[in-house]
XYZ file of C-alpha atoms in Angstrom:
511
model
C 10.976 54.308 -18.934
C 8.043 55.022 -17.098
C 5.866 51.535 -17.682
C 3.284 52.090 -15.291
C 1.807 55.141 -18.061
C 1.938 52.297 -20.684
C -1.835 51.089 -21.826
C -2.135 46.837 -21.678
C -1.658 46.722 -25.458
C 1.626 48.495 -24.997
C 2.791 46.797 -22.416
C 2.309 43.041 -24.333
C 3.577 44.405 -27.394
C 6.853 45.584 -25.833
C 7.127 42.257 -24.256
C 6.776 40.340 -27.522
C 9.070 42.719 -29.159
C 11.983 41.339 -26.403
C 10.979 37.975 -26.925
C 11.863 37.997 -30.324
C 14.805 39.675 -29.754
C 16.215 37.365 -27.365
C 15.373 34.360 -29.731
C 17.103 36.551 -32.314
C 19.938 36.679 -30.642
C 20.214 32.693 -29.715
C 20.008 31.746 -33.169
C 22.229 34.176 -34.403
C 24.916 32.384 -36.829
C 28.506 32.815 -36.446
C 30.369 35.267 -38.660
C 31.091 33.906 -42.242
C 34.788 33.465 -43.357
C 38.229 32.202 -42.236
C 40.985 33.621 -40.249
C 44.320 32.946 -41.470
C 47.534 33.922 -39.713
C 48.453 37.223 -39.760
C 45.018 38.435 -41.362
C 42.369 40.859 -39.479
C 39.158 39.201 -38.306
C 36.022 39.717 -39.760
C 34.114 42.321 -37.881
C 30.908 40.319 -36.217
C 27.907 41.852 -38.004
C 25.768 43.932 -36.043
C 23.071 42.922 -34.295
C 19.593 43.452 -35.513
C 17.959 46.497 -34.583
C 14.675 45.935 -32.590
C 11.865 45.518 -34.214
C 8.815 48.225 -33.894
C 6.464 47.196 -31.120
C 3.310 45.786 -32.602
C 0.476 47.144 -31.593
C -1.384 44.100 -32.351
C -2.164 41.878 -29.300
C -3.319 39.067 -31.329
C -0.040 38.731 -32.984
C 1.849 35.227 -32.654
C 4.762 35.259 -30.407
C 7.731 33.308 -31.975
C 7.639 29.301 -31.630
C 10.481 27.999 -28.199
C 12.993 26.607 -28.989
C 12.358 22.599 -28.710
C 14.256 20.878 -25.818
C 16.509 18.099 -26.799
C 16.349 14.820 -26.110
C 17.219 13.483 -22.774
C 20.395 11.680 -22.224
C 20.097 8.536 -20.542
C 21.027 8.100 -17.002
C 24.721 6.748 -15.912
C 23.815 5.523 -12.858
C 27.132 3.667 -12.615
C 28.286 7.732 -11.544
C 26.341 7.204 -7.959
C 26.990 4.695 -5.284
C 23.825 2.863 -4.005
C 22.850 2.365 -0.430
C 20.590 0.030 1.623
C 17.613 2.043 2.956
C 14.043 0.919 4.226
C 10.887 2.609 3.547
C 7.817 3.037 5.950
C 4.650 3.835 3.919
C 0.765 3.394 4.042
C -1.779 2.691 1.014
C -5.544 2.202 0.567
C -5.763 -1.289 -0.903
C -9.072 -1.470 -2.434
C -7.962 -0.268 -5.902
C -5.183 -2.716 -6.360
C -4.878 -6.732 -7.064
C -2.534 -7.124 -3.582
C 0.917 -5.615 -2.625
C 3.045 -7.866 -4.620
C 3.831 -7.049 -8.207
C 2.849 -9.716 -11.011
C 6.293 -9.541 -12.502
C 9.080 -7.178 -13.467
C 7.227 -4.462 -14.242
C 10.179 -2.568 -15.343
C 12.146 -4.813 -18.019
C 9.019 -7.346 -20.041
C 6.922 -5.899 -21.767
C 4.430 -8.423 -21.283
C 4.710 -8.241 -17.254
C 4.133 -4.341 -17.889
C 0.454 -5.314 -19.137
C -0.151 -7.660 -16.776
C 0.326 -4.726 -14.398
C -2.045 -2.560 -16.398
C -4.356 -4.994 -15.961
C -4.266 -5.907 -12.942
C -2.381 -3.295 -10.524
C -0.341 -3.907 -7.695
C 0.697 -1.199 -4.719
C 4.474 -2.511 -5.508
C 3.920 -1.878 -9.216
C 3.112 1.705 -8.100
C 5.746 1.888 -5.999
C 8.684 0.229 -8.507
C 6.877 2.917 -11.356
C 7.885 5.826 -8.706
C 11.448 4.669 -8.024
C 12.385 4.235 -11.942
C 10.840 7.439 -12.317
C 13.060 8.933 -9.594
C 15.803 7.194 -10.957
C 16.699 5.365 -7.741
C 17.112 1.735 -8.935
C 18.212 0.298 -11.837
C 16.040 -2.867 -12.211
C 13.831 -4.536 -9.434
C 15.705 -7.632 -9.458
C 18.689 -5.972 -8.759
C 17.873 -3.576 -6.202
C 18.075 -6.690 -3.113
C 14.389 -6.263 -2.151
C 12.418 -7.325 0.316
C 8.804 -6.117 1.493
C 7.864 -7.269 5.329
C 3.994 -8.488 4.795
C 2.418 -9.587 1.869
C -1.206 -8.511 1.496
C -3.914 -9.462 -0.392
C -6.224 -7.878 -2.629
C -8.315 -5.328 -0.950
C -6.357 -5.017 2.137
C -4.749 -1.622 3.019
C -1.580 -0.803 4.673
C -0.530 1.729 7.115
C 2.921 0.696 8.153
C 4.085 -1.386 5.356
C 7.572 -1.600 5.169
C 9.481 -2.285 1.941
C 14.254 -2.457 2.077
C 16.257 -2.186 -1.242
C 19.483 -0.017 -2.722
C 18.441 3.109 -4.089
C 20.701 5.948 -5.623
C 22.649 8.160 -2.923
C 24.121 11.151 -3.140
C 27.348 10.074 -1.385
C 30.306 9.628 -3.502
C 33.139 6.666 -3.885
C 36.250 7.628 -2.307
C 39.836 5.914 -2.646
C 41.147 3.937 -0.290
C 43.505 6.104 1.281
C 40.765 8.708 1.587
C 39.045 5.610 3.000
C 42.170 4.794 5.829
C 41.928 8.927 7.019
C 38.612 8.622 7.730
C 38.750 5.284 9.616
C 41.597 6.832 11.178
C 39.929 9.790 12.387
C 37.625 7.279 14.201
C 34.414 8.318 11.623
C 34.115 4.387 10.127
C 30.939 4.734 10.442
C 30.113 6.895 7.574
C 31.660 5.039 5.105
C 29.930 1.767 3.352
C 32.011 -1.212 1.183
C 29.624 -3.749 -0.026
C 28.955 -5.836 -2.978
C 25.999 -3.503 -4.548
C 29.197 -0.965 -4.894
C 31.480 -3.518 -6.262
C 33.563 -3.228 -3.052
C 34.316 0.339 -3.840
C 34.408 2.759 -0.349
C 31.259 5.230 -0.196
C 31.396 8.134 2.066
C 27.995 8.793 3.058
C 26.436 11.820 3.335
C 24.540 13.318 6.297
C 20.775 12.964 6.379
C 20.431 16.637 5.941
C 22.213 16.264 2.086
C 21.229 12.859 1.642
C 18.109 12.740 -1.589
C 14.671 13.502 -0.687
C 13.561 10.424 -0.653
C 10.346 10.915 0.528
C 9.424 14.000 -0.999
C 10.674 12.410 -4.506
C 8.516 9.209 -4.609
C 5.232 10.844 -2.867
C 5.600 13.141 -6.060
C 5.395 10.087 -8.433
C 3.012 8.178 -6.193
C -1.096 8.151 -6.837
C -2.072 9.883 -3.824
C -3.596 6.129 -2.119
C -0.099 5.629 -1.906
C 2.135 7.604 0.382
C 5.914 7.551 1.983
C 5.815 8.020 5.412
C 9.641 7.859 6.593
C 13.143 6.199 5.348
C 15.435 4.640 7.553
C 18.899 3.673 6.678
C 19.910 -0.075 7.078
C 22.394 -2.341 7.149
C 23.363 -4.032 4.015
C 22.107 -7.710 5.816
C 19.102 -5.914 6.431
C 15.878 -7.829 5.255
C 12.181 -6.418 5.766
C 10.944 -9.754 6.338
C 13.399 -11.500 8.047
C 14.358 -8.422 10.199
C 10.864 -7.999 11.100
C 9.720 -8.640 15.235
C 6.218 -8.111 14.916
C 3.604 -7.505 12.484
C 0.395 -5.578 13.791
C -3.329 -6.044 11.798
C -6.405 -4.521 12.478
C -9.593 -5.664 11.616
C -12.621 -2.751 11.598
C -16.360 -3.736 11.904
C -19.942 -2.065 12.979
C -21.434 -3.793 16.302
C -24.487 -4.642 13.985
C -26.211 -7.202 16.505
C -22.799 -8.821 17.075
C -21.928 -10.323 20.861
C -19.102 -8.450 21.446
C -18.555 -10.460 24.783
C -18.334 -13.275 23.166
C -16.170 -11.912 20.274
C -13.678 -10.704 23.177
C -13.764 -14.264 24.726
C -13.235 -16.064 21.335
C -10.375 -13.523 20.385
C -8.404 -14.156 23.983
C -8.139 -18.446 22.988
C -6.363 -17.348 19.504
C -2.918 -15.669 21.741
C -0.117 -17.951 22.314
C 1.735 -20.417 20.195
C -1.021 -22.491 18.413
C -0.936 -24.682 15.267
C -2.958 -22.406 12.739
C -3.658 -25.105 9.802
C -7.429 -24.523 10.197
C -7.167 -21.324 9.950
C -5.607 -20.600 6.740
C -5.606 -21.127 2.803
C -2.808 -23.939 2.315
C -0.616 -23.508 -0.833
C 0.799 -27.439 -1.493
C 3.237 -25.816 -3.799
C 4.852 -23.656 -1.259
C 4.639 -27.448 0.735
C 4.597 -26.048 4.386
C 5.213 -28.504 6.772
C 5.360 -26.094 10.215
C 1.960 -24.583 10.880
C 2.886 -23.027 14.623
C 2.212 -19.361 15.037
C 2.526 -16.805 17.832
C 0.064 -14.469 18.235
C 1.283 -11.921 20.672
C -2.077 -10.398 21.579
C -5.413 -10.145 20.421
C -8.587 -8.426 21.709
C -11.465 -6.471 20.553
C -11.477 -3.063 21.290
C -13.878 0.305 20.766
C -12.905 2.240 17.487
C -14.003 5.419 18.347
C -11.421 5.911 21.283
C -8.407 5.842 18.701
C -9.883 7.045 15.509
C -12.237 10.051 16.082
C -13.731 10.725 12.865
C -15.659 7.297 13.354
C -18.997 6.529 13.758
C -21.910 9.071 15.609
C -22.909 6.469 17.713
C -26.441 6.706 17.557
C -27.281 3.435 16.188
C -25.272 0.106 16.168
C -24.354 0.768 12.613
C -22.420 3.728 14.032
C -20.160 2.040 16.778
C -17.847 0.156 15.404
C -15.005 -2.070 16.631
C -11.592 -3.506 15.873
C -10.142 -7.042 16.273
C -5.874 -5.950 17.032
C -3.971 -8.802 16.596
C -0.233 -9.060 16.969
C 2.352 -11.969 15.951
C 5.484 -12.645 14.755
C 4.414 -13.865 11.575
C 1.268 -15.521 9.710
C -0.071 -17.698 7.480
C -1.704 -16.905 3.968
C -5.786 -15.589 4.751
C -4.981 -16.034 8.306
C -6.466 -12.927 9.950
C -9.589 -13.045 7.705
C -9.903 -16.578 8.981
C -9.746 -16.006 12.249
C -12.354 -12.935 11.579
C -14.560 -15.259 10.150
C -14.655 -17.391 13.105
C -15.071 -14.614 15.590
C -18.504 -13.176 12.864
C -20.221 -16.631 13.734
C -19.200 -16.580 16.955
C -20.411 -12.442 17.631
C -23.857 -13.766 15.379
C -24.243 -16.422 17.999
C -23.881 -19.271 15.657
C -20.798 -20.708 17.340
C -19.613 -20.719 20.971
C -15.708 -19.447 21.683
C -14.960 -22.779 22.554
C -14.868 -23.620 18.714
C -11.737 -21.875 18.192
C -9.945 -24.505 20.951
C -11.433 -27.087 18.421
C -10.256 -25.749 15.354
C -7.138 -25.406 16.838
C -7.258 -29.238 18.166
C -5.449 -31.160 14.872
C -5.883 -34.365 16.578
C -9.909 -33.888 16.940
C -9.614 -31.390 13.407
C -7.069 -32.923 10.862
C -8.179 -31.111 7.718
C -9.732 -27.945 7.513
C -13.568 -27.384 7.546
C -14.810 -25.832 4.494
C -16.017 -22.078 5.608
C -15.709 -18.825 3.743
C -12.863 -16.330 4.971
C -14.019 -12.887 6.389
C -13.906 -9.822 3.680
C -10.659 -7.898 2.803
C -11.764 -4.596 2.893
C -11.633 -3.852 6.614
C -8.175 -5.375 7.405
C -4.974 -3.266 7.514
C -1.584 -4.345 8.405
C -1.052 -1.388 10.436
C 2.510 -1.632 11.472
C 5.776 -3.655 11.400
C 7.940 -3.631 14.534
C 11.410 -3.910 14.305
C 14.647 -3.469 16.481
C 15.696 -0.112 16.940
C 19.719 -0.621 16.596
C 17.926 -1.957 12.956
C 15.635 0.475 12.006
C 15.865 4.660 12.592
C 12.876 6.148 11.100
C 13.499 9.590 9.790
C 10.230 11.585 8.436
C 11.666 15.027 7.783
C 14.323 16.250 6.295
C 15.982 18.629 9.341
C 14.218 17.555 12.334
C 12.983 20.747 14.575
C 13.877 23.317 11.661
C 11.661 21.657 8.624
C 8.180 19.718 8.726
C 7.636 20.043 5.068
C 6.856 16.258 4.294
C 5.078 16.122 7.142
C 2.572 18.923 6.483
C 2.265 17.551 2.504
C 1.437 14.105 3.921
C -1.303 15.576 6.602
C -3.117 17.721 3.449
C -2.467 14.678 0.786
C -4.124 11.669 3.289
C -6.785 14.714 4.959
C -8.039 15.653 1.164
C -8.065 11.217 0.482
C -10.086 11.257 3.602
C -12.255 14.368 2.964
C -13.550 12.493 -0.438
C -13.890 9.040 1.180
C -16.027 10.523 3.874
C -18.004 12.587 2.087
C -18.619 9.506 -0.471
C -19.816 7.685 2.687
C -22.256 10.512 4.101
C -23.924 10.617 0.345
C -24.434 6.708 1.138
C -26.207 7.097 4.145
C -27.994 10.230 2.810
C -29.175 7.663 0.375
C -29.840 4.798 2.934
C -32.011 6.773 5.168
C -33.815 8.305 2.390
C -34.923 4.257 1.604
C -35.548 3.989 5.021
C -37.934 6.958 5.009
C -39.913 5.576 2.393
C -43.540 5.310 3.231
C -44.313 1.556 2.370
C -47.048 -0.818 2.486
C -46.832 -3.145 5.981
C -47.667 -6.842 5.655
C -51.530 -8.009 6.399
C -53.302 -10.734 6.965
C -54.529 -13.057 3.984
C -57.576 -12.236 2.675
C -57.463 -8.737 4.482
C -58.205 -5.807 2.096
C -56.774 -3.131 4.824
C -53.796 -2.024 3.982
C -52.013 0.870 6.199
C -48.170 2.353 5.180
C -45.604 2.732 7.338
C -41.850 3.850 7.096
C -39.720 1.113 5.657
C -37.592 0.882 8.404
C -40.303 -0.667 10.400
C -41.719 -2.741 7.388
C -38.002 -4.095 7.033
C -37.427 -5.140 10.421
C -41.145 -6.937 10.278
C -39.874 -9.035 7.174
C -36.816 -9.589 8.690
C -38.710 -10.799 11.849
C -41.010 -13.201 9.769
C -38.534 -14.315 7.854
C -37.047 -17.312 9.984
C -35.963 -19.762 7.322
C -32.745 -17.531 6.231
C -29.752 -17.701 8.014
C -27.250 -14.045 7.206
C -24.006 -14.639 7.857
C -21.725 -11.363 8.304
C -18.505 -11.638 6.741
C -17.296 -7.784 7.310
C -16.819 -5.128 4.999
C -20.337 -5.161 4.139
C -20.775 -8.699 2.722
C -23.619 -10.807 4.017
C -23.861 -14.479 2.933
C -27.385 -16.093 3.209
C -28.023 -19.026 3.623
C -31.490 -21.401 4.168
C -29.435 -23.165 7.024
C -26.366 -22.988 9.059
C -24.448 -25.695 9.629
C -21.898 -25.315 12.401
C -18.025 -25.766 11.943
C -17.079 -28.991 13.577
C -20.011 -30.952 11.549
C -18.962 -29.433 7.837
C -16.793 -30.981 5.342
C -13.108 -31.035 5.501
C -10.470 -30.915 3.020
C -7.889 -33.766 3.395
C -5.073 -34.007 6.078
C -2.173 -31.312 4.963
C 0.238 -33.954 4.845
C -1.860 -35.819 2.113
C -2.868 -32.765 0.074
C 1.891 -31.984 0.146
C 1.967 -35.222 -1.050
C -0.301 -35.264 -4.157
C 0.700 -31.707 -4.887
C 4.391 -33.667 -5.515
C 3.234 -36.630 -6.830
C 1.960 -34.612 -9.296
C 4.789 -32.465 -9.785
C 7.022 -35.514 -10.080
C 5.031 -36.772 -13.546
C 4.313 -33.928 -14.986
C 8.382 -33.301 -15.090
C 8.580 -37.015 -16.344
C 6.047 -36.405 -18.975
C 7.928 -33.679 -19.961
C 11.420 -35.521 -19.930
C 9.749 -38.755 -22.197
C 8.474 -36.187 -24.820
């Protein structure tokens, strides 16, 4: 037929018209009757004839046919393997990494995680979705650092079983392939109740990363998989962790700052610079911090700062360890504000970390979460392999899709910020009365700016202490470290924490 003559009208009509044919034609019922032996079939009855084209556009097309509902998933059909996953998040919108809960299996966990949210209650959401585990306690994971609320993430690193796409084998399939001197692509482990797996290439192996970015909020984004070995542990496995700590120069000493920083490497007992849990009752307070120094932002992350103003240059604390202590890099931050604000000298972090001239910790308020990121987790490579695309050299895919997801996150953020200052300087520009003499009846305007910094001048009874991210603490006086409060010795405050933990169980056993 020759369509392209065909007016609109015609053209949807005719459409409609095969629509309900084809539905027709599903829903046709069988022919009516029995066949016994030796009898002829009943002829199937014709089909219906078309029906006339309508030539009424507005007319209803015929309802779909209503999809069924879903089977459940066997995942007993798959074999599981160990795998680790490298990804990034923003952390302000969440309450900390680590779920409150099973999120998956209680009901009353699941609102807890409504309430308050939790990057691994993202993350768990995205897996079940995917159908790659089962349950979270089952699954054998194990995250490498455990952040706090606020803090952000850009090579967090999470290991557990997930669903595979390799298939169980017998064992003689198993002996072959040992034979043939390829061992190593066959697993045996408990999560497979001993069963052989033959894996499957990376290249046929689930998109793991496309699948869970899918199902992730866009904060929250899969970088690369790695498979591991079945001992594998995030934590445990884990050489070095890697934080940064991002702040304006603002009037800070950055000299200092960098002096201050330098005392904190090496193996040093950390007590004072932490928030002790009695419950967890840690006894060892030694850490290793690799290396730490403050360094220029804008030479690593270009889209930073105009400089222009000291509001505009910012900085970074990097500090590396092996491992730390709960609040310990905001801590340390803290330390290094007073010290940059010239309230301390560097020496006070060789006091601090003195137990014999500190034994309990002095009361001060940590550093803000918002500017600290765990930025990345070290590990050995014989461990860890990180794979970020599917077929490397002939497919960027996930690559591109993470670039456009984090650039459009980035392109919103920024231009959130820009509005802000928009809004700053147009305070700033305000035309304002300036302070005069008492009793004087001249009074002259000036920009605020300059009216600000003469309050700010004046004013030399209030004390602002920076605390990053933004938050300024004032105060009428500041007192310095060594001559504040302290909380009792660790050992004691171990020792009541059991104490009291021994009669509340007793309590419990009399009633």
């Amino acid at each position: 037929m020759d369509y392209e003559s065909w007016t609109k009208d015609e053209l949807i009509a005719k459409l409609r018209s095969l629509d309900v044919k084809c539905n027709e034609h599903v829903k046709r019922p069988p022919p009516s009757g029995s066949v016994s032996p030796g009898s002829t079939p009943l002829a199937d009855p014709a089909p219906p004839s078309d029906p006339a084209p309508s030539s009424d556009p507005a007319s209803p097309a015929p309802p779909r046919k209503r999809k069924g509902r879903m089977v459940d998933f066997d995942f007993s059909r798959f074999p599981q393997r160990k795998v680790a996953f490298k990804f990034s998040y923003l952390g302000w919108p969440y309450h900390g990494l680590a779920r409150q809960g099973n999120s998956l299996t209680s009901e009353e966990k699941h609102q807890i995680e409504l309430t308050y949210p939790t990057v691994e209650g993202a993350l768990f959401k995205a897996l079940a979705h995917c159908k790659l585990i089962t349950s979270e306690t089952t699954c054998d994971y194990s995250r490498c650092g455990r952040t706090d609320r606020g803090v952000s993430g850009f090579g967090q690193v999470v290991a557990m079983y997930v669903r595979s796409t390799g298939k169980f084998i017998t064992e003689e399939e198993a002996r072959v392939i040992v034979d043939a001197g390829q061992e190593h692509l066959i697993i045996r482990d408990a999560q497979n109740g001993g069963r052989p797996v033959l894996l499957p290439s990376n290249e046929h192996e689930l998109t793991y990363i496309n699948m869970l970015n899918k199902s992730l909020p866009p904060e929250i984004r899969i970088h690369a998989w790695s498979p591991v070995a079945p001992s594998f542990s995030a934590r445990f496995s884990c050489k070095s962790r890697f934080y940064r700590y991002f702040f304006p120069q603002s009037g800070l000493d950055i000299q200092a700052m960098q002096e201050a920083a330098k005392r904190y490497e090496g193996a040093h007992d950390f007590r004072n610079f932490c928030r002790l849990d009695p419950a967890k009752q840690i006894k060892n307070f030694e850490r290793i911090v690799q290396s730490a120094q403050i360094t220029r932002v804008s030479g690593q992350v270009k889209f930073v700062g105009d400089g222009q103003s000291e509001e505009g240059v910012w900085w970074q604390l990097e500090l590396r360890g092996t491992a730390f202590l709960w609040h310990q890099v905001r801590c340390m931050m803290a330390v290094l504000f007073a010290v940059g604000q010239r309230l301390e000298t560097p020496d006070v972090v060789d006091h601090m970390m003195d137990i014999q001239m500190t034994n309990g910790k002095p009361e001060y308020e940590m550093a803000s979460d918002l500017p600290l990121v765990l930025a990345d987790c070290a590990f050995d490579e014989k461990d860890v392999k990180w794979i970020r695309v599917r077929s490397p050299g002939r497919d960027s895919t996930n690559m591109v899709v993470l670039d456009r997801i984090v650039s459009k996150t980035w392109g919103e953020l920024n231009t959130q910020a820009v509005i802000a200052s928009a809004l700053l300087q147009t305070v700033r520009d305000t035309q304002a009365p300036m302070l005069c003499e008492r009793g004087s009846m001249d009074i002259n305007y000036s920009l605020w700016s300059e009216c600000r910094k003469q309050l700010l001048e004046a004013d030399t009874q209030t004390v602002r202490v920076i605390l990053g991210g933004g938050a300024i603490k004032q105060a009428k006086k500041y007192t310095p470290i060594m001559q504040r409060n302290r909380a009792e010795p660790v050992e004691l405050r171990n020792q009541a924490w059991l104490e009291r933990k021994t009669a509340n169980k007793r309590a419990r056993t009399d009633e």
